[in-house]
CSV table of C-alpha atoms and ligand atoms in Angstrom, one decimal:
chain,number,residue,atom,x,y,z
A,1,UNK,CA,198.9,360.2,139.0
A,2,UNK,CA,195.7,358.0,138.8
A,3,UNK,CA,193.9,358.2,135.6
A,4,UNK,CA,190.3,359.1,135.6
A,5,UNK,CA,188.2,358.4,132.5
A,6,UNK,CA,185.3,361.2,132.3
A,7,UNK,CA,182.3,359.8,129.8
A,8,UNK,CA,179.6,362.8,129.3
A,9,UNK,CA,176.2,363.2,127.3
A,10,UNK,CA,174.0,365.7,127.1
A,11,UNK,CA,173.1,365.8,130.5
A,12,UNK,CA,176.3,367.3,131.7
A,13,UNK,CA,175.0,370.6,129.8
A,14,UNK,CA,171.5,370.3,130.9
A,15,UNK,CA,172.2,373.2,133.9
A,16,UNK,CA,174.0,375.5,131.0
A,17,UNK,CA,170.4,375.2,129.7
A,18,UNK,CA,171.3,373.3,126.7
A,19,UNK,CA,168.4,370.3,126.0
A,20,UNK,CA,168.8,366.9,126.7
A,21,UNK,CA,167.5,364.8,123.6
A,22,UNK,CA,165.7,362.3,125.1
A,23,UNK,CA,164.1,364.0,128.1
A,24,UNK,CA,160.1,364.9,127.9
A,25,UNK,CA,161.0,368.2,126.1
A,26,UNK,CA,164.0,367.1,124.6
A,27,UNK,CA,165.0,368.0,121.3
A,28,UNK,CA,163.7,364.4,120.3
A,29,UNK,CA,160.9,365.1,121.2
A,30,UNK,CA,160.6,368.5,119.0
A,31,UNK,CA,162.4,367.1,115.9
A,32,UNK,CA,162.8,363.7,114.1
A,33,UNK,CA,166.0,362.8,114.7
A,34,UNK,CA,166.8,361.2,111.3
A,35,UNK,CA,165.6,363.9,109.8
A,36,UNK,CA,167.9,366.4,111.5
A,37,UNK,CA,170.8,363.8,112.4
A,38,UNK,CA,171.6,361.4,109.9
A,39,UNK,CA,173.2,361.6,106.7
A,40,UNK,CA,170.3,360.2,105.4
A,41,UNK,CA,168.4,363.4,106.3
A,42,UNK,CA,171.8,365.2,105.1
A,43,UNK,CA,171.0,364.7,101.9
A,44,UNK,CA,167.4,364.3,101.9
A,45,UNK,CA,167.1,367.9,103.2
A,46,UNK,CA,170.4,370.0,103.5
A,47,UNK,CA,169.1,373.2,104.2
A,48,UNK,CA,166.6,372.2,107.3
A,49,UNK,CA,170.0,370.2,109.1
A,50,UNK,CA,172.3,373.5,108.6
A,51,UNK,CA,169.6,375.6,109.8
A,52,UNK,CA,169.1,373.1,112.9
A,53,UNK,CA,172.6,373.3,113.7
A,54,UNK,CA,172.5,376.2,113.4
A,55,UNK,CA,170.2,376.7,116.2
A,56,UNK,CA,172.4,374.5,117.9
A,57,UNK,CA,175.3,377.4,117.7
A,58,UNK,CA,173.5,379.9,118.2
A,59,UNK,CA,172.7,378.4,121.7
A,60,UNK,CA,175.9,377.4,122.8
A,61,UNK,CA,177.2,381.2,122.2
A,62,UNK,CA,174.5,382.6,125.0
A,63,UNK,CA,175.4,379.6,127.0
A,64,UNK,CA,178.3,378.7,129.6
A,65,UNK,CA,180.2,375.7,131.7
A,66,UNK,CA,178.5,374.7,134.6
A,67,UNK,CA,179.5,374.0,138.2
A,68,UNK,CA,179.8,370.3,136.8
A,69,UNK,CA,182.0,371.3,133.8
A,70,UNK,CA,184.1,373.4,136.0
A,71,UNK,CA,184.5,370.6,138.6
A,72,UNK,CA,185.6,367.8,135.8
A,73,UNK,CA,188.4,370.3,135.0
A,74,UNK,CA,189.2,370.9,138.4
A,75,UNK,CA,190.2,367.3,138.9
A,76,UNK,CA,193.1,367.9,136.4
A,77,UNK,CA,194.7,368.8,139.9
A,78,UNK,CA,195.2,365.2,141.2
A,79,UNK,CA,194.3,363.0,138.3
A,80,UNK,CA,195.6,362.3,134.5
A,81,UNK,CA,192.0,363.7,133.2
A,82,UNK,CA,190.5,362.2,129.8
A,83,UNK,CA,187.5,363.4,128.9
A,84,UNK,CA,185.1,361.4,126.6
A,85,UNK,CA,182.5,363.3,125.7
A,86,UNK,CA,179.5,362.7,123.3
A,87,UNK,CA,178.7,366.3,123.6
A,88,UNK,CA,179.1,368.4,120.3
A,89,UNK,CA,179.2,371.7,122.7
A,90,UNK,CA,182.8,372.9,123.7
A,91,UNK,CA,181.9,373.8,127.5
A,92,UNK,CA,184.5,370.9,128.8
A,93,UNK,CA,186.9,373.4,126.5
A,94,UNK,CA,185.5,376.3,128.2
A,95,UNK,CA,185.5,375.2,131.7
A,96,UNK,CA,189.6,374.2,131.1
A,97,UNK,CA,189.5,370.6,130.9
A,98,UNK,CA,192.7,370.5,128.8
A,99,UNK,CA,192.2,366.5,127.0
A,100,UNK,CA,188.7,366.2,125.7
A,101,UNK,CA,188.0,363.3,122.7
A,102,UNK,CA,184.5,364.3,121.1
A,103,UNK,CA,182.6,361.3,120.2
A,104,UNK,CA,180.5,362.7,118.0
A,105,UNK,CA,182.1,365.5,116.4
A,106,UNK,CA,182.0,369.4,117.1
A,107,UNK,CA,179.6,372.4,116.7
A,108,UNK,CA,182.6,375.2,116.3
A,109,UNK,CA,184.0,373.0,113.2
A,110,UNK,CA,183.0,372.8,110.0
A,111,UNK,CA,183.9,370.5,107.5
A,112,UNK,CA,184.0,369.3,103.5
A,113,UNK,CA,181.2,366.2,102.2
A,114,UNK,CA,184.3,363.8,102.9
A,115,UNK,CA,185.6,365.4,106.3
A,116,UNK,CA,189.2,365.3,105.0
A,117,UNK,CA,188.9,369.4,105.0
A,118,UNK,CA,188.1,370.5,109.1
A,119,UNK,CA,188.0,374.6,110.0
A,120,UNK,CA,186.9,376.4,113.0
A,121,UNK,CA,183.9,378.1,112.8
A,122,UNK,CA,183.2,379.5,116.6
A,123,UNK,CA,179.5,379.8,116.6
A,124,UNK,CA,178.9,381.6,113.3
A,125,UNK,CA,176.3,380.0,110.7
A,126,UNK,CA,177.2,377.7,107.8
A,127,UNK,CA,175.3,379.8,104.6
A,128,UNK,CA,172.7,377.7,103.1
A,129,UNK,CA,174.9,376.5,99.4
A,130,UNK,CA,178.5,377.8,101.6
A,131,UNK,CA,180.8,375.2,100.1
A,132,UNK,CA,184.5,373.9,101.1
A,133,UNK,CA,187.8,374.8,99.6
A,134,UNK,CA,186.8,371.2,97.7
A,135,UNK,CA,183.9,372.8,95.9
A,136,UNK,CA,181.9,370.5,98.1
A,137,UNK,CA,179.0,371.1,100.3
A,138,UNK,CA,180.3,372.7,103.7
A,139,UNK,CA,178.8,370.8,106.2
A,140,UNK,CA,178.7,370.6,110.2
A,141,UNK,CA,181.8,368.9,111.6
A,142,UNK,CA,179.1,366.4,113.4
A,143,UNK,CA,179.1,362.1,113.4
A,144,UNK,CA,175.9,361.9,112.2
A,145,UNK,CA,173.4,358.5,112.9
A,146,UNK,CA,174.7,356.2,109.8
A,147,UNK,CA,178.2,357.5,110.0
A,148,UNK,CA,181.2,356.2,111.4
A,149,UNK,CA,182.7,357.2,114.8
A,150,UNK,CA,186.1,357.4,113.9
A,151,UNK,CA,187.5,358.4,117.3
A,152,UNK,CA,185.6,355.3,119.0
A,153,UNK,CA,189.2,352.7,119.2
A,154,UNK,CA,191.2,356.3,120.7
A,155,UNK,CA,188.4,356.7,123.4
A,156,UNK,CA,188.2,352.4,123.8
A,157,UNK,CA,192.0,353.0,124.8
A,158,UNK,CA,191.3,355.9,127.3
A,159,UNK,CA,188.8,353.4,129.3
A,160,UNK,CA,190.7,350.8,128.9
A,161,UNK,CA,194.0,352.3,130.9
A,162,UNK,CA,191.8,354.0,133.3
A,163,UNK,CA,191.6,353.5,136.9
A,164,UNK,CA,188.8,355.3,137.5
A,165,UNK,CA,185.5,355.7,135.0
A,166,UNK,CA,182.6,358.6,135.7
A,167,UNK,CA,179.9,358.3,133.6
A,168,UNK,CA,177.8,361.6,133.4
A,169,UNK,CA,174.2,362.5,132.0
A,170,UNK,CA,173.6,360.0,129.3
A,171,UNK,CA,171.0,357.7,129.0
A,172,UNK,CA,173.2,355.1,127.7
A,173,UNK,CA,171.2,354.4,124.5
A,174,UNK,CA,173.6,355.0,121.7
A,175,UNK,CA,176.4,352.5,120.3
A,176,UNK,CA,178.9,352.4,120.0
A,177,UNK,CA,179.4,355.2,123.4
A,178,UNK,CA,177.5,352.9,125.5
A,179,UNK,CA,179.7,350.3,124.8
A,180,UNK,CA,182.9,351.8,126.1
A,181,UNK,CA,182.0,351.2,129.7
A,182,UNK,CA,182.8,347.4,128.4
A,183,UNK,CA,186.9,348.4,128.0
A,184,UNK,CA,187.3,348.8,131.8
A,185,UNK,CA,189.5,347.0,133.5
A,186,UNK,CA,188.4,344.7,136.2
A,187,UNK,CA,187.6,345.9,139.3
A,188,UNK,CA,188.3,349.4,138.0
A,189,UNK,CA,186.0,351.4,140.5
A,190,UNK,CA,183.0,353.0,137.9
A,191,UNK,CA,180.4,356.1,139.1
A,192,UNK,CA,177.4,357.2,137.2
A,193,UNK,CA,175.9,360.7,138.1
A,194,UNK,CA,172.1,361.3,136.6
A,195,UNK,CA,169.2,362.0,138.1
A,196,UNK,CA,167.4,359.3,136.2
A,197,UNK,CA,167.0,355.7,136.2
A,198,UNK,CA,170.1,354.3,133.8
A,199,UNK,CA,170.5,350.9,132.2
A,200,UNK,CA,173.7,349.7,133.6
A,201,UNK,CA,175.7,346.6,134.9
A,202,UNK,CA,175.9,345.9,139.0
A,203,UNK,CA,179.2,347.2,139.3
A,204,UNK,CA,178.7,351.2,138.6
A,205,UNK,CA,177.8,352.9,141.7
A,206,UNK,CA,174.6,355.2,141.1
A,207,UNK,CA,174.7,359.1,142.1
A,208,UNK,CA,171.3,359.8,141.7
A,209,UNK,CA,171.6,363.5,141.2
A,210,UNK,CA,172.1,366.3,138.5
A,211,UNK,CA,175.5,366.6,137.1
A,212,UNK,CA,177.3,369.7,139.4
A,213,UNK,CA,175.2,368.2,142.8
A,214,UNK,CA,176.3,364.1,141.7
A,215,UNK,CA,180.3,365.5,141.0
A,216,UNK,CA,180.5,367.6,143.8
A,217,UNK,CA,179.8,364.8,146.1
A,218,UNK,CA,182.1,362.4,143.7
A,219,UNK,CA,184.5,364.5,143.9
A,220,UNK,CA,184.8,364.6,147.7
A,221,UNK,CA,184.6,361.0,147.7
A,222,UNK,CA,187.5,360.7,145.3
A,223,UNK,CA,189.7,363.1,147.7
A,224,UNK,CA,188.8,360.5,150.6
A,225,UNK,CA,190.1,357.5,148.6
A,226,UNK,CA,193.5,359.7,147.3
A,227,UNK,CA,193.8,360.8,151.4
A,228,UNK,CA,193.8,364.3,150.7
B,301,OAD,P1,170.1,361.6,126.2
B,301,OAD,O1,169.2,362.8,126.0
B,301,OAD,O2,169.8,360.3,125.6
B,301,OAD,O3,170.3,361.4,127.8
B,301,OAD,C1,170.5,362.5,128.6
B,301,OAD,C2,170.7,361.9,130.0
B,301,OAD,O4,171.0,363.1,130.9
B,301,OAD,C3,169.5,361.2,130.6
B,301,OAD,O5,169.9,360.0,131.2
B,301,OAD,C4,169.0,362.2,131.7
B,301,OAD,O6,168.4,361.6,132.8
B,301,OAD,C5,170.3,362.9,132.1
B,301,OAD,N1,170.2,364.3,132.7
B,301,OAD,C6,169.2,365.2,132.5
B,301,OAD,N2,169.5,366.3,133.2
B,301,OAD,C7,170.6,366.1,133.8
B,301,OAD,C8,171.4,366.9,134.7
B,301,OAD,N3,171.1,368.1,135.1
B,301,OAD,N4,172.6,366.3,135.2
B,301,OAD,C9,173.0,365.0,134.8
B,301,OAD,N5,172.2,364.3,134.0
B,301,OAD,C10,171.1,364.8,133.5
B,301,OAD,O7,171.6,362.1,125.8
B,301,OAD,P2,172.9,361.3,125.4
B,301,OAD,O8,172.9,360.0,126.2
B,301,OAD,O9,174.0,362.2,125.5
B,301,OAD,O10,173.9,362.0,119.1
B,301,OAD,O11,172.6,360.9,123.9
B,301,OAD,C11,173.6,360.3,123.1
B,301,OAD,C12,173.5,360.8,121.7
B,301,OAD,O12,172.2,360.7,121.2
B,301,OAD,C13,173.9,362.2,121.4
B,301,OAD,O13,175.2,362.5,121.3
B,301,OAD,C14,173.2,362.6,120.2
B,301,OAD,C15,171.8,361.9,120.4
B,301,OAD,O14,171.1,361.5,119.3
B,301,OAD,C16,173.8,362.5,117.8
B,301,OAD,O15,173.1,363.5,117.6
B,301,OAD,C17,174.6,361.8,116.8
């Protein structure tokens, strides 16, 4: 089986009607994202980044996969599937895409101050002062800005093996995920679904379109190029 590397952001949730952050009416736009996002603002200001996170769970239990998610998982049928995702949602999970590496951590995990300690929440709150088995502060099991992205070399491999690369609703702004697009192989052929205008090089072919219209079209394309 061909392998397919799947890169997502948060456009690939944008029709579960979770926000983009860098949209007009993105969460960017409605918070300070060091504030909320950083471990800078982690310690600055505890309380305000559980309670924004949160949020954050809260949403994803009244939310659900997409026609987009759903279709990513379907390829599983023909393909060797990796998804890399820099979602912190778990609707790839939910859809039944089976090998998912997230970037940037996870919204169902918690975790201790030195993320040695990880435990599944679901989509409950953390308590403002809950601490870890550690006696540390309990925190979200999320890579914030200023912290390392330990799973970056794992998802560097998984493009780098790939013979196929979709790239799906992300602006392409934030290192090192933008990056990754660098570990194809040559000639590997590389598709980018969003209905925006994205920075990247000559050789990804544009799908100009939402994420469930853009991978429904891919995915008939794909099926032409396998001959089924
Ligand atoms: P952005 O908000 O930067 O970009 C979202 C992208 O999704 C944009 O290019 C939109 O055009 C596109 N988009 C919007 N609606 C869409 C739809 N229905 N279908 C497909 N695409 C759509 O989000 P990311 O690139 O994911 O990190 O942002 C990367 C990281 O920045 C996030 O993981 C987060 C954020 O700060 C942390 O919080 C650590």
């Amino acid at each position: 089986m061909k392998r397919i590397a799947v890169l997502t952001g948060a456009g690939m949730s944008a029709e579960s009607g979770i926000s983009t952050f860098r949209d007009s009416n993105g969460l960017w736009e409605q918070y300070d994202v060091m504030t909320v996002a950083s471990i800078e603002g982690w310690y600055d200001n505890p309380d305000l980044v559980q309670q924004f996170y949160n949020d954050r769970r809260a949403q994803l239990a009244a939310v659900e996969p997409n026609e987009g998610h759903k279709i990513i998982a379907g390829l599983e049928k023909d393909f060797q599937v990796t998804v890399v995702t820099q979602n912190v949602d778990d609707l790839h999970e939910r859809a039944g895409s089976t090998d998912i590496i997230h970037l940037h951590g996870e919204l169902t995990k918690a975790c201790n101050e030195s993320k040695t300690q990880v435990y599944d929440i679901g989509t409950r709150s953390i308590l403002l002062g809950e601490k870890a088995d550690d006696g540390s502060r309990l925190r979200p099991f999320i890579v914030w800005f200023g912290e390392t992205v330990p799973l970056i070399s794992q998802a560097a491999e998984v493009v780098s093996k790939a013979d196929i690369i979709l790239i799906v609703g992300t602006s392409m702004q934030v290192y090192p995920a933008a990056g990754l697009i660098h570990y194809a192989k040559p000639g590997v052929p590389i598709y980018l679904v969003d209905p925006a205008e994205v920075n990247v090089p000559p050789n990804v072919e544009v799908i100009r379109e939402k994420a469930s219209k853009g991978l429904s079209l891919l995915k008939k394309k794909l099926a032409y190029k396998q001959g089924c």
